[in-house]
Every structure is written in C-alpha cells, then in structure tokens.
Amino acid sequence: MVPLSYYLILSLILFSVGMAGVLLRRNIIIVLMSLELIFNSVNINLVAFSHHLQSMAGRIFVIFTITIAAAEVAIGLAIIVAMYRRVKTVYVDKLRGMKG
Amino acid sequence: MEQIFFFIFAVVAVGSAVAVVAFRNPVHSAISLMVCFFQVAALFILLRSPFLAAAQLFIYVGAVMVLFLFVVMVLDLGRASFDEPVFHRRIWGIVVVLGLFAEVVYLTLKGEPSHIKGPYVDGAMMNNTEVMGTLLYTKYIYPFEIVSILLLLALVGAIALTMNSKGE
C-alpha cells in the first residue's frame, strides 16, 4: 500500500518538470510535449485521489482528460504545421507577429 | 512490495520527464516522453485502474506519440535543432518553478485529505472496466456526448488547419 502523499509528490515533480519545459524551452514542439507531461501529472493526481477516497469520479474524469489531451495535440500540431509553412521556424522567440 | 514497484516506476518516470526537457533533439525528447507515458500507465495499474492504463497506452503511446514523431519528421526538425536560442529571462522561469514546487510540497505535507470514502473498495474494483462503463453510460452520459462532439470538432479542425489555402 503506497501512501497518497507519494503519488502527490510524484505528480508535483512531473508538473514542475513540465512547467520548466514550457517556460525554458524555445522549441514549440517540446513546449507541447511538456504540456503533455503536465496533463499526465494531473491524471496521476486524479487517479490517486480516486483510489484513496474509493470513488469513481476521478477515474471517469481522467477519461475525459485523456480525450481532451488528444484533441489538444491534434489541433496544436496542426497549428504548428500551418505556422511552420508561413514563418519557417519552430522557435517561439521568432514569433513576433502579434507583438505590440 | 508495492512500494518497490512504485519507486521503480516513479524514478524512471521522473528521469524520462527530465530527459524530455533536457534533450536537444526533438526525436529523443519524443522517445523519452513515450517512456514516461509507459511508467504512468504502470502507475495506473498500481492504483487499481487497468482500464485507464490500457487507454493511456492506446491513446498516448499509440496515437499522440505517433502524431508527434510524424510532425517532427514532416517538418524535418531532427538535425536543425542544435541552434535553439536560449530564453533570455531563464532565471525567472527557474524562480517560478521552484517557488511553485516549494509551495505545493509544503501544502501536500501539511494538508490532510478528507476521508469521505466511497463504495468502490479494492474488491469492487476487480471488474473495473464494467463499473466504469456503467457509470460512463448512465451518470456521466452528457459529458460523454459533449466530449465526443469535441473530438469530432478537433478532427475537422485539424484537417481544415493543415489544408493549403488552395484546397489541395
């Protein structure tokens, strides 16, 4: 029996690593991968609480999260492909089209 | 015994997550992300949710990772990625991450989760998939329908975005 706090700390570490990836990397594909890491840490959190409280709500919610994440990846990668055709770069620093 | 497996999966998951952020080459990052998804699926099995583990493998490792690798291949980013500029205010990023980490560690160790236990004990989770399917088609039928419409929208949107303006 693994205590709940172990899962919470693991999920926190994954979240922090994902957030560091979003904040520090400039390659937009790796930013999207880090977003997936954050999604996964949230899923671990939901399932751990669901297991701890002996409820099904968190597990059902994880199914919806996984679906939303799949939709997000499909749209996000489509946007990246469309953007790459236009500006020929994947670095978020080079995207200054909307800078005031 | 369960704790040993938990620590194995957790260490590999954190290591591969760090590798995702640290590798220069997007292909290596994608492979590390796949390893991390595998470990998360194993953790779902430790948490008595085998259906979620299977869904995680099918959707993340099967679909999402193939999509990532496909886009890396189409855009030909494998070797052009060594001149990535560094974030000029990276110190603030590190400060934000460490601050959030310290705050949530404090809250996790101090906090006490409420103990309103539901009816789904480990014995009832033996037929996990059945329980989940029943709930999904009765109590959670409206979110289920909405999320299926959202998937359809994402499908149409992805095709519309990647098509050329000439419609080819």
Short mmCIF file of N, CA and C in Angstrom, two decimals, chain B:
data_model
loop_
_atom_site.label_atom_id
_atom_site.label_comp_id
_atom_site.label_asym_id
_atom_site.label_seq_id
_atom_site.Cartn_x
_atom_site.Cartn_y
_atom_site.Cartn_z
N MET B 1 6.28 -4.51 -1.10
CA MET B 1 6.40 -4.97 -2.48
C MET B 1 5.85 -3.92 -3.45
N GLU B 2 4.64 -3.43 -3.12
CA GLU B 2 4.03 -2.43 -4.00
C GLU B 2 4.86 -1.16 -4.02
N GLN B 3 5.44 -0.83 -2.84
CA GLN B 3 6.24 0.39 -2.76
C GLN B 3 7.49 0.29 -3.62
N ILE B 4 8.10 -0.93 -3.67
CA ILE B 4 9.29 -1.10 -4.51
C ILE B 4 8.95 -0.78 -5.96
N PHE B 5 7.81 -1.36 -6.43
CA PHE B 5 7.42 -1.11 -7.81
C PHE B 5 7.09 0.37 -8.02
N PHE B 6 6.43 0.96 -7.02
CA PHE B 6 6.12 2.39 -7.15
C PHE B 6 7.39 3.20 -7.35
N PHE B 7 8.43 2.87 -6.54
CA PHE B 7 9.65 3.67 -6.65
C PHE B 7 10.34 3.44 -7.98
N ILE B 8 10.33 2.20 -8.47
CA ILE B 8 10.91 1.95 -9.79
C ILE B 8 10.23 2.80 -10.85
N PHE B 9 8.88 2.72 -10.88
CA PHE B 9 8.14 3.47 -11.91
C PHE B 9 8.34 4.97 -11.74
N ALA B 10 8.33 5.42 -10.47
CA ALA B 10 8.43 6.86 -10.23
C ALA B 10 9.79 7.39 -10.68
N VAL B 11 10.86 6.65 -10.33
CA VAL B 11 12.20 7.13 -10.70
C VAL B 11 12.36 7.17 -12.21
N VAL B 12 11.90 6.12 -12.89
CA VAL B 12 12.03 6.12 -14.35
C VAL B 12 11.18 7.23 -14.96
N ALA B 13 9.97 7.45 -14.39
CA ALA B 13 9.10 8.50 -14.93
C ALA B 13 9.73 9.87 -14.78
N VAL B 14 10.28 10.16 -13.60
CA VAL B 14 10.89 11.48 -13.40
C VAL B 14 12.13 11.63 -14.27
N GLY B 15 12.94 10.56 -14.35
CA GLY B 15 14.14 10.64 -15.18
C GLY B 15 13.81 10.91 -16.64
N SER B 16 12.80 10.19 -17.16
CA SER B 16 12.47 10.41 -18.57
C SER B 16 11.79 11.76 -18.77
N ALA B 17 11.08 12.25 -17.75
CA ALA B 17 10.48 13.58 -17.89
C ALA B 17 11.56 14.65 -17.96
N VAL B 18 12.60 14.50 -17.12
CA VAL B 18 13.71 15.45 -17.19
C VAL B 18 14.39 15.34 -18.55
N ALA B 19 14.50 14.11 -19.06
CA ALA B 19 15.14 13.92 -20.37
C ALA B 19 14.34 14.61 -21.47
N VAL B 20 12.99 14.61 -21.37
CA VAL B 20 12.17 15.28 -22.38
C VAL B 20 12.56 16.74 -22.48
N VAL B 21 12.74 17.37 -21.32
CA VAL B 21 13.04 18.80 -21.31
C VAL B 21 14.50 19.06 -21.67
N ALA B 22 15.40 18.10 -21.33
CA ALA B 22 16.83 18.38 -21.46
C ALA B 22 17.37 18.06 -22.85
N PHE B 23 16.82 17.08 -23.57
CA PHE B 23 17.39 16.70 -24.86
C PHE B 23 17.23 17.82 -25.87
N ARG B 24 18.26 17.98 -26.72
CA ARG B 24 18.20 19.00 -27.77
C ARG B 24 17.36 18.53 -28.94
N ASN B 25 17.50 17.26 -29.26
CA ASN B 25 16.85 16.73 -30.46
C ASN B 25 15.40 16.37 -30.16
N PRO B 26 14.42 16.89 -30.90
CA PRO B 26 13.02 16.58 -30.61
C PRO B 26 12.68 15.09 -30.71
N VAL B 27 13.40 14.34 -31.55
CA VAL B 27 13.12 12.90 -31.65
C VAL B 27 13.45 12.20 -30.34
N HIS B 28 14.60 12.55 -29.75
CA HIS B 28 14.98 11.95 -28.46
C HIS B 28 13.97 12.35 -27.38
N SER B 29 13.53 13.60 -27.41
CA SER B 29 12.52 14.04 -26.46
C SER B 29 11.25 13.21 -26.59
N ALA B 30 10.85 12.96 -27.83
CA ALA B 30 9.61 12.21 -28.05
C ALA B 30 9.73 10.78 -27.51
N ILE B 31 10.91 10.16 -27.73
CA ILE B 31 11.09 8.80 -27.22
C ILE B 31 11.06 8.79 -25.69
N SER B 32 11.71 9.80 -25.06
CA SER B 32 11.67 9.88 -23.60
C SER B 32 10.25 10.08 -23.10
N LEU B 33 9.48 10.90 -23.83
CA LEU B 33 8.09 11.11 -23.43
C LEU B 33 7.31 9.80 -23.49
N MET B 34 7.63 8.98 -24.49
CA MET B 34 6.95 7.68 -24.60
C MET B 34 7.27 6.81 -23.38
N VAL B 35 8.55 6.79 -22.96
CA VAL B 35 8.93 6.04 -21.75
C VAL B 35 8.15 6.55 -20.54
N CYS B 36 8.03 7.87 -20.44
CA CYS B 36 7.30 8.45 -19.30
C CYS B 36 5.83 8.02 -19.33
N PHE B 37 5.22 8.00 -20.51
CA PHE B 37 3.82 7.57 -20.60
C PHE B 37 3.66 6.11 -20.18
N PHE B 38 4.65 5.27 -20.53
CA PHE B 38 4.60 3.86 -20.11
C PHE B 38 4.60 3.76 -18.59
N GLN B 39 5.46 4.55 -17.95
CA GLN B 39 5.53 4.49 -16.48
C GLN B 39 4.23 4.95 -15.85
N VAL B 40 3.61 6.00 -16.45
CA VAL B 40 2.35 6.48 -15.90
C VAL B 40 1.26 5.40 -16.03
N ALA B 41 1.29 4.68 -17.15
CA ALA B 41 0.33 3.58 -17.31
C ALA B 41 0.54 2.52 -16.23
N ALA B 42 1.81 2.22 -15.93
CA ALA B 42 2.10 1.24 -14.87
C ALA B 42 1.61 1.74 -13.52
N LEU B 43 1.74 3.06 -13.29
CA LEU B 43 1.24 3.61 -12.02
C LEU B 43 -0.28 3.48 -11.94
N PHE B 44 -0.96 3.62 -13.08
CA PHE B 44 -2.42 3.44 -13.07
C PHE B 44 -2.78 2.02 -12.67
N ILE B 45 -1.96 1.04 -13.07
CA ILE B 45 -2.25 -0.33 -12.65
C ILE B 45 -2.04 -0.47 -11.16
N LEU B 46 -0.99 0.17 -10.62
CA LEU B 46 -0.79 0.15 -9.16
C LEU B 46 -1.97 0.79 -8.44
N LEU B 47 -2.63 1.75 -9.09
CA LEU B 47 -3.78 2.42 -8.49
C LEU B 47 -5.08 1.70 -8.80
N ARG B 48 -5.00 0.45 -9.24
CA ARG B 48 -6.18 -0.40 -9.48
C ARG B 48 -7.10 0.16 -10.57
N SER B 49 -6.49 0.71 -11.63
CA SER B 49 -7.32 1.19 -12.74
C SER B 49 -6.78 0.65 -14.04
N PRO B 50 -6.91 -0.66 -14.30
CA PRO B 50 -6.31 -1.22 -15.51
C PRO B 50 -6.91 -0.67 -16.79
N PHE B 51 -8.20 -0.28 -16.74
CA PHE B 51 -8.78 0.26 -17.98
C PHE B 51 -8.10 1.57 -18.37
N LEU B 52 -7.81 2.40 -17.36
CA LEU B 52 -7.13 3.67 -17.65
C LEU B 52 -5.72 3.41 -18.17
N ALA B 53 -5.07 2.38 -17.62
CA ALA B 53 -3.73 2.05 -18.12
C ALA B 53 -3.79 1.68 -19.59
N ALA B 54 -4.80 0.87 -19.97
CA ALA B 54 -4.91 0.48 -21.37
C ALA B 54 -5.22 1.69 -22.23
N ALA B 55 -6.11 2.57 -21.74
CA ALA B 55 -6.43 3.77 -22.51
C ALA B 55 -5.21 4.65 -22.66
N GLN B 56 -4.43 4.75 -21.60
CA GLN B 56 -3.20 5.55 -21.65
C GLN B 56 -2.25 5.00 -22.71
N LEU B 57 -2.09 3.67 -22.73
CA LEU B 57 -1.19 3.09 -23.73
C LEU B 57 -1.70 3.32 -25.14
N PHE B 58 -3.00 3.07 -25.34
CA PHE B 58 -3.54 3.21 -26.71
C PHE B 58 -3.46 4.64 -27.18
N ILE B 59 -3.93 5.58 -26.34
CA ILE B 59 -4.09 6.95 -26.81
C ILE B 59 -2.76 7.69 -26.79
N TYR B 60 -2.07 7.66 -25.64
CA TYR B 60 -0.83 8.44 -25.57
C TYR B 60 0.29 7.77 -26.36
N VAL B 61 0.63 6.53 -25.99
CA VAL B 61 1.77 5.90 -26.66
C VAL B 61 1.42 5.60 -28.11
N GLY B 62 0.18 5.19 -28.36
CA GLY B 62 -0.19 4.80 -29.72
C GLY B 62 -0.42 5.99 -30.62
N ALA B 63 -1.32 6.90 -30.21
CA ALA B 63 -1.77 7.94 -31.12
C ALA B 63 -0.95 9.22 -30.98
N VAL B 64 -0.85 9.73 -29.75
CA VAL B 64 -0.24 11.05 -29.56
C VAL B 64 1.24 11.03 -29.95
N MET B 65 1.96 9.95 -29.54
CA MET B 65 3.38 9.93 -29.84
C MET B 65 3.64 9.77 -31.32
N VAL B 66 2.80 8.98 -32.00
CA VAL B 66 2.96 8.84 -33.45
C VAL B 66 2.73 10.18 -34.13
N LEU B 67 1.75 10.93 -33.62
CA LEU B 67 1.48 12.26 -34.17
C LEU B 67 2.69 13.18 -34.00
N PHE B 68 3.27 13.14 -32.78
CA PHE B 68 4.45 13.98 -32.53
C PHE B 68 5.59 13.61 -33.46
N LEU B 69 5.89 12.30 -33.52
CA LEU B 69 7.02 11.87 -34.36
C LEU B 69 6.76 12.20 -35.83
N PHE B 70 5.49 12.08 -36.22
CA PHE B 70 5.14 12.37 -37.61
C PHE B 70 5.38 13.83 -37.94
N VAL B 71 4.99 14.72 -37.01
CA VAL B 71 5.19 16.15 -37.26
C VAL B 71 6.67 16.49 -37.26
N VAL B 72 7.45 15.88 -36.32
CA VAL B 72 8.90 16.13 -36.32
C VAL B 72 9.50 15.69 -37.65
N MET B 73 9.01 14.56 -38.19
CA MET B 73 9.53 14.05 -39.45
C MET B 73 9.12 14.94 -40.61
N VAL B 74 7.84 15.37 -40.63
CA VAL B 74 7.35 16.19 -41.73
C VAL B 74 8.07 17.53 -41.78
N LEU B 75 8.28 18.13 -40.60
CA LEU B 75 8.94 19.44 -40.57
C LEU B 75 10.45 19.30 -40.65
N ASP B 76 10.97 18.07 -40.60
CA ASP B 76 12.41 17.80 -40.69
C ASP B 76 13.19 18.59 -39.64
N LEU B 77 12.86 18.37 -38.38
CA LEU B 77 13.49 19.12 -37.30
C LEU B 77 14.62 18.34 -36.64
N GLY B 78 14.86 17.10 -37.07
CA GLY B 78 15.78 16.26 -36.34
C GLY B 78 17.16 16.83 -36.16
N ARG B 79 17.72 17.43 -37.21
CA ARG B 79 19.09 17.92 -37.07
C ARG B 79 19.17 19.43 -37.05
N ALA B 80 18.08 20.12 -37.36
CA ALA B 80 18.12 21.58 -37.38
C ALA B 80 17.91 22.17 -36.00
N SER B 81 17.99 21.33 -34.96
CA SER B 81 17.54 21.80 -33.65
C SER B 81 18.70 22.16 -32.74
N PHE B 82 19.90 22.25 -33.25
CA PHE B 82 21.03 22.49 -32.36
C PHE B 82 21.35 23.97 -32.20
N ASP B 83 20.65 24.82 -32.89
CA ASP B 83 20.89 26.25 -32.76
C ASP B 83 19.74 26.93 -32.02
N GLU B 84 19.12 26.16 -31.10
CA GLU B 84 17.97 26.71 -30.41
C GLU B 84 18.40 27.88 -29.53
N PRO B 85 17.73 29.03 -29.65
CA PRO B 85 18.10 30.16 -28.79
C PRO B 85 17.71 29.88 -27.35
N VAL B 86 18.46 30.46 -26.43
CA VAL B 86 18.12 30.29 -25.02
C VAL B 86 17.22 31.44 -24.60
N PHE B 87 16.37 31.12 -23.64
CA PHE B 87 15.44 32.10 -23.11
C PHE B 87 16.23 33.15 -22.33
N HIS B 88 16.09 34.43 -22.68
CA HIS B 88 16.96 35.43 -22.07
C HIS B 88 16.57 35.73 -20.64
N ARG B 89 15.35 35.37 -20.21
CA ARG B 89 14.99 35.59 -18.81
C ARG B 89 14.79 34.26 -18.11
N ARG B 90 15.74 33.33 -18.30
CA ARG B 90 15.52 31.98 -17.79
C ARG B 90 15.54 31.94 -16.27
N ILE B 91 16.20 32.92 -15.63
CA ILE B 91 16.25 32.93 -14.17
C ILE B 91 14.84 33.04 -13.59
N TRP B 92 13.97 33.82 -14.25
CA TRP B 92 12.61 33.98 -13.74
C TRP B 92 11.82 32.70 -13.90
N GLY B 93 12.05 31.98 -14.99
CA GLY B 93 11.39 30.69 -15.15
C GLY B 93 11.76 29.73 -14.03
N ILE B 94 13.07 29.68 -13.71
CA ILE B 94 13.52 28.77 -12.64
C ILE B 94 12.93 29.20 -11.30
N VAL B 95 12.88 30.52 -11.05
CA VAL B 95 12.32 31.01 -9.79
C VAL B 95 10.85 30.60 -9.67
N VAL B 96 10.10 30.77 -10.76
CA VAL B 96 8.67 30.43 -10.72
C VAL B 96 8.48 28.94 -10.44
N VAL B 97 9.27 28.10 -11.14
CA VAL B 97 9.12 26.65 -10.97
C VAL B 97 9.45 26.23 -9.55
N LEU B 98 10.60 26.75 -9.03
CA LEU B 98 10.99 26.34 -7.67
C LEU B 98 10.02 26.87 -6.63
N GLY B 99 9.50 28.08 -6.85
CA GLY B 99 8.53 28.62 -5.91
C GLY B 99 7.27 27.78 -5.86
N LEU B 100 6.75 27.41 -7.03
CA LEU B 100 5.56 26.56 -7.06
C LEU B 100 5.84 25.22 -6.40
N PHE B 101 7.04 24.66 -6.68
CA PHE B 101 7.40 23.35 -6.12
C PHE B 101 7.40 23.42 -4.59
N ALA B 102 8.08 24.44 -4.03
CA ALA B 102 8.17 24.54 -2.57
C ALA B 102 6.79 24.71 -1.96
N GLU B 103 5.97 25.55 -2.61
CA GLU B 103 4.64 25.81 -2.07
C GLU B 103 3.80 24.54 -2.02
N VAL B 104 3.80 23.78 -3.11
CA VAL B 104 2.92 22.62 -3.14
C VAL B 104 3.47 21.49 -2.27
N VAL B 105 4.82 21.37 -2.15
CA VAL B 105 5.37 20.38 -1.21
C VAL B 105 4.90 20.70 0.20
N TYR B 106 4.97 21.98 0.57
CA TYR B 106 4.52 22.39 1.90
C TYR B 106 3.05 22.04 2.10
N LEU B 107 2.22 22.37 1.12
CA LEU B 107 0.79 22.12 1.28
C LEU B 107 0.50 20.62 1.33
N THR B 108 1.24 19.83 0.51
CA THR B 108 0.99 18.38 0.50
C THR B 108 1.36 17.74 1.82
N LEU B 109 2.49 18.19 2.40
CA LEU B 109 2.91 17.56 3.65
C LEU B 109 2.08 18.05 4.84
N LYS B 110 1.59 19.30 4.75
CA LYS B 110 0.81 19.83 5.86
C LYS B 110 -0.64 19.38 5.80
N GLY B 111 -1.18 19.27 4.58
CA GLY B 111 -2.62 19.08 4.41
C GLY B 111 -3.05 17.67 4.77
N GLU B 112 -4.31 17.57 5.08
CA GLU B 112 -4.90 16.27 5.41
C GLU B 112 -6.11 16.06 4.51
N PRO B 113 -6.09 15.04 3.62
CA PRO B 113 -7.25 14.86 2.74
C PRO B 113 -8.48 14.41 3.52
N SER B 114 -9.62 14.86 3.07
CA SER B 114 -10.85 14.48 3.75
C SER B 114 -11.11 12.99 3.53
N HIS B 115 -11.82 12.38 4.43
CA HIS B 115 -11.95 10.93 4.40
C HIS B 115 -13.38 10.49 4.18
N ILE B 116 -14.05 11.12 3.22
CA ILE B 116 -15.39 10.65 2.87
C ILE B 116 -15.20 9.53 1.86
N LYS B 117 -15.15 8.30 2.33
CA LYS B 117 -14.82 7.18 1.45
C LYS B 117 -16.06 6.76 0.65
N GLY B 118 -15.83 6.44 -0.64
CA GLY B 118 -16.92 5.99 -1.48
C GLY B 118 -17.08 4.48 -1.39
N PRO B 119 -17.98 3.93 -2.19
CA PRO B 119 -18.27 2.49 -2.10
C PRO B 119 -17.29 1.61 -2.88
N TYR B 120 -16.38 2.21 -3.64
CA TYR B 120 -15.57 1.39 -4.55
C TYR B 120 -14.28 0.95 -3.86
N VAL B 121 -14.36 -0.04 -3.01
CA VAL B 121 -13.17 -0.58 -2.36
C VAL B 121 -12.42 -1.47 -3.35
N ASP B 122 -11.26 -1.97 -2.95
CA ASP B 122 -10.43 -2.75 -3.87
C ASP B 122 -11.17 -3.97 -4.42
N GLY B 123 -12.02 -4.59 -3.61
CA GLY B 123 -12.77 -5.76 -4.08
C GLY B 123 -13.72 -5.41 -5.21
N ALA B 124 -14.37 -4.23 -5.08
CA ALA B 124 -15.31 -3.81 -6.13
C ALA B 124 -14.58 -3.41 -7.39
N MET B 125 -13.26 -3.14 -7.29
CA MET B 125 -12.53 -2.73 -8.47
C MET B 125 -12.02 -3.91 -9.29
N MET B 126 -12.39 -5.13 -8.91
CA MET B 126 -11.95 -6.28 -9.70
C MET B 126 -12.51 -6.21 -11.11
N ASN B 127 -13.79 -5.76 -11.23
CA ASN B 127 -14.35 -5.58 -12.57
C ASN B 127 -14.42 -4.09 -12.88
N ASN B 128 -13.23 -3.52 -12.88
CA ASN B 128 -13.04 -2.09 -13.07
C ASN B 128 -13.70 -1.57 -14.34
N THR B 129 -13.46 -2.28 -15.46
CA THR B 129 -13.96 -1.80 -16.74
C THR B 129 -15.47 -1.76 -16.77
N GLU B 130 -16.09 -2.78 -16.15
CA GLU B 130 -17.55 -2.85 -16.15
C GLU B 130 -18.14 -1.69 -15.35
N VAL B 131 -17.56 -1.46 -14.17
CA VAL B 131 -18.05 -0.36 -13.32
C VAL B 131 -17.93 0.96 -14.07
N MET B 132 -16.77 1.13 -14.70
CA MET B 132 -16.52 2.37 -15.40
C MET B 132 -17.47 2.57 -16.58
N GLY B 133 -17.69 1.50 -17.34
CA GLY B 133 -18.61 1.59 -18.47
C GLY B 133 -20.02 1.91 -18.03
N THR B 134 -20.48 1.28 -16.94
CA THR B 134 -21.82 1.54 -16.45
C THR B 134 -21.98 3.00 -16.06
N LEU B 135 -20.99 3.52 -15.33
CA LEU B 135 -21.08 4.93 -14.91
C LEU B 135 -21.04 5.85 -16.12
N LEU B 136 -20.17 5.52 -17.07
CA LEU B 136 -19.97 6.40 -18.22
C LEU B 136 -21.25 6.51 -19.06
N TYR B 137 -22.03 5.43 -19.10
CA TYR B 137 -23.23 5.46 -19.95
C TYR B 137 -24.49 5.80 -19.18
N THR B 138 -24.39 6.00 -17.86
CA THR B 138 -25.60 6.39 -17.12
C THR B 138 -25.41 7.77 -16.49
N LYS B 139 -24.56 7.84 -15.47
CA LYS B 139 -24.44 9.09 -14.71
C LYS B 139 -23.73 10.16 -15.51
N TYR B 140 -22.72 9.74 -16.29
CA TYR B 140 -21.89 10.73 -16.98
C TYR B 140 -22.18 10.73 -18.47
N ILE B 141 -23.45 10.51 -18.86
CA ILE B 141 -23.73 10.39 -20.28
C ILE B 141 -23.60 11.73 -21.00
N TYR B 142 -23.97 12.86 -20.35
CA TYR B 142 -23.91 14.14 -21.04
C TYR B 142 -22.47 14.59 -21.27
N PRO B 143 -21.57 14.54 -20.26
CA PRO B 143 -20.16 14.83 -20.57
C PRO B 143 -19.59 13.92 -21.66
N PHE B 144 -20.02 12.67 -21.65
CA PHE B 144 -19.54 11.72 -22.66
C PHE B 144 -19.92 12.19 -24.06
N GLU B 145 -21.20 12.59 -24.22
CA GLU B 145 -21.64 13.06 -25.53
C GLU B 145 -20.92 14.34 -25.93
N ILE B 146 -20.75 15.25 -24.97
CA ILE B 146 -20.11 16.52 -25.30
C ILE B 146 -18.67 16.29 -25.73
N VAL B 147 -17.97 15.37 -25.03
CA VAL B 147 -16.58 15.14 -25.36
C VAL B 147 -16.45 14.45 -26.72
N SER B 148 -17.48 13.67 -27.11
CA SER B 148 -17.40 13.05 -28.44
C SER B 148 -17.59 14.10 -29.52
N ILE B 149 -18.47 15.09 -29.27
CA ILE B 149 -18.61 16.17 -30.24
C ILE B 149 -17.31 16.96 -30.34
N LEU B 150 -16.66 17.16 -29.18
CA LEU B 150 -15.40 17.90 -29.18
C LEU B 150 -14.34 17.17 -30.00
N LEU B 151 -14.32 15.84 -29.89
CA LEU B 151 -13.36 15.07 -30.69
C LEU B 151 -13.63 15.25 -32.18
N LEU B 152 -14.92 15.25 -32.56
CA LEU B 152 -15.27 15.44 -33.97
C LEU B 152 -14.79 16.81 -34.43
N LEU B 153 -15.02 17.83 -33.58
CA LEU B 153 -14.57 19.18 -33.93
C LEU B 153 -13.06 19.23 -34.10
N ALA B 154 -12.33 18.55 -33.19
CA ALA B 154 -10.87 18.55 -33.30
C ALA B 154 -10.42 17.89 -34.59
N LEU B 155 -11.11 16.80 -34.98
CA LEU B 155 -10.78 16.11 -36.23
C LEU B 155 -10.95 17.04 -37.42
N VAL B 156 -12.14 17.70 -37.49
CA VAL B 156 -12.40 18.60 -38.61
C VAL B 156 -11.44 19.78 -38.59
N GLY B 157 -11.20 20.31 -37.37
CA GLY B 157 -10.32 21.46 -37.26
C GLY B 157 -8.90 21.16 -37.67
N ALA B 158 -8.39 19.98 -37.28
CA ALA B 158 -7.02 19.63 -37.66
C ALA B 158 -6.89 19.51 -39.16
N ILE B 159 -7.88 18.90 -39.81
CA ILE B 159 -7.82 18.77 -41.27
C ILE B 159 -7.92 20.14 -41.93
N ALA B 160 -8.83 20.98 -41.42
CA ALA B 160 -9.01 22.30 -42.03
C ALA B 160 -7.76 23.16 -41.87
N LEU B 161 -7.08 23.03 -40.72
CA LEU B 161 -5.90 23.87 -40.49
C LEU B 161 -4.73 23.46 -41.37
N THR B 162 -4.56 22.16 -41.60
CA THR B 162 -3.39 21.73 -42.33
C THR B 162 -3.60 21.74 -43.84
N MET B 163 -4.82 21.97 -44.31
CA MET B 163 -5.03 22.02 -45.75
C MET B 163 -4.45 23.32 -46.32
N ASN B 164 -3.97 23.29 -47.55
CA ASN B 164 -3.49 24.51 -48.17
C ASN B 164 -4.65 25.43 -48.43
N SER B 165 -4.35 26.71 -48.61
CA SER B 165 -5.43 27.66 -48.87
C SER B 165 -6.06 27.40 -50.24
N LYS B 166 -5.31 26.74 -51.12
CA LYS B 166 -5.89 26.44 -52.43
C LYS B 166 -6.83 25.24 -52.37
N GLY B 167 -6.83 24.56 -51.24
CA GLY B 167 -7.74 23.44 -51.08
C GLY B 167 -7.20 22.13 -51.59
N GLU B 168 -5.87 22.02 -51.74
CA GLU B 168 -5.30 20.77 -52.24
C GLU B 168 -5.11 19.80 -51.10
#
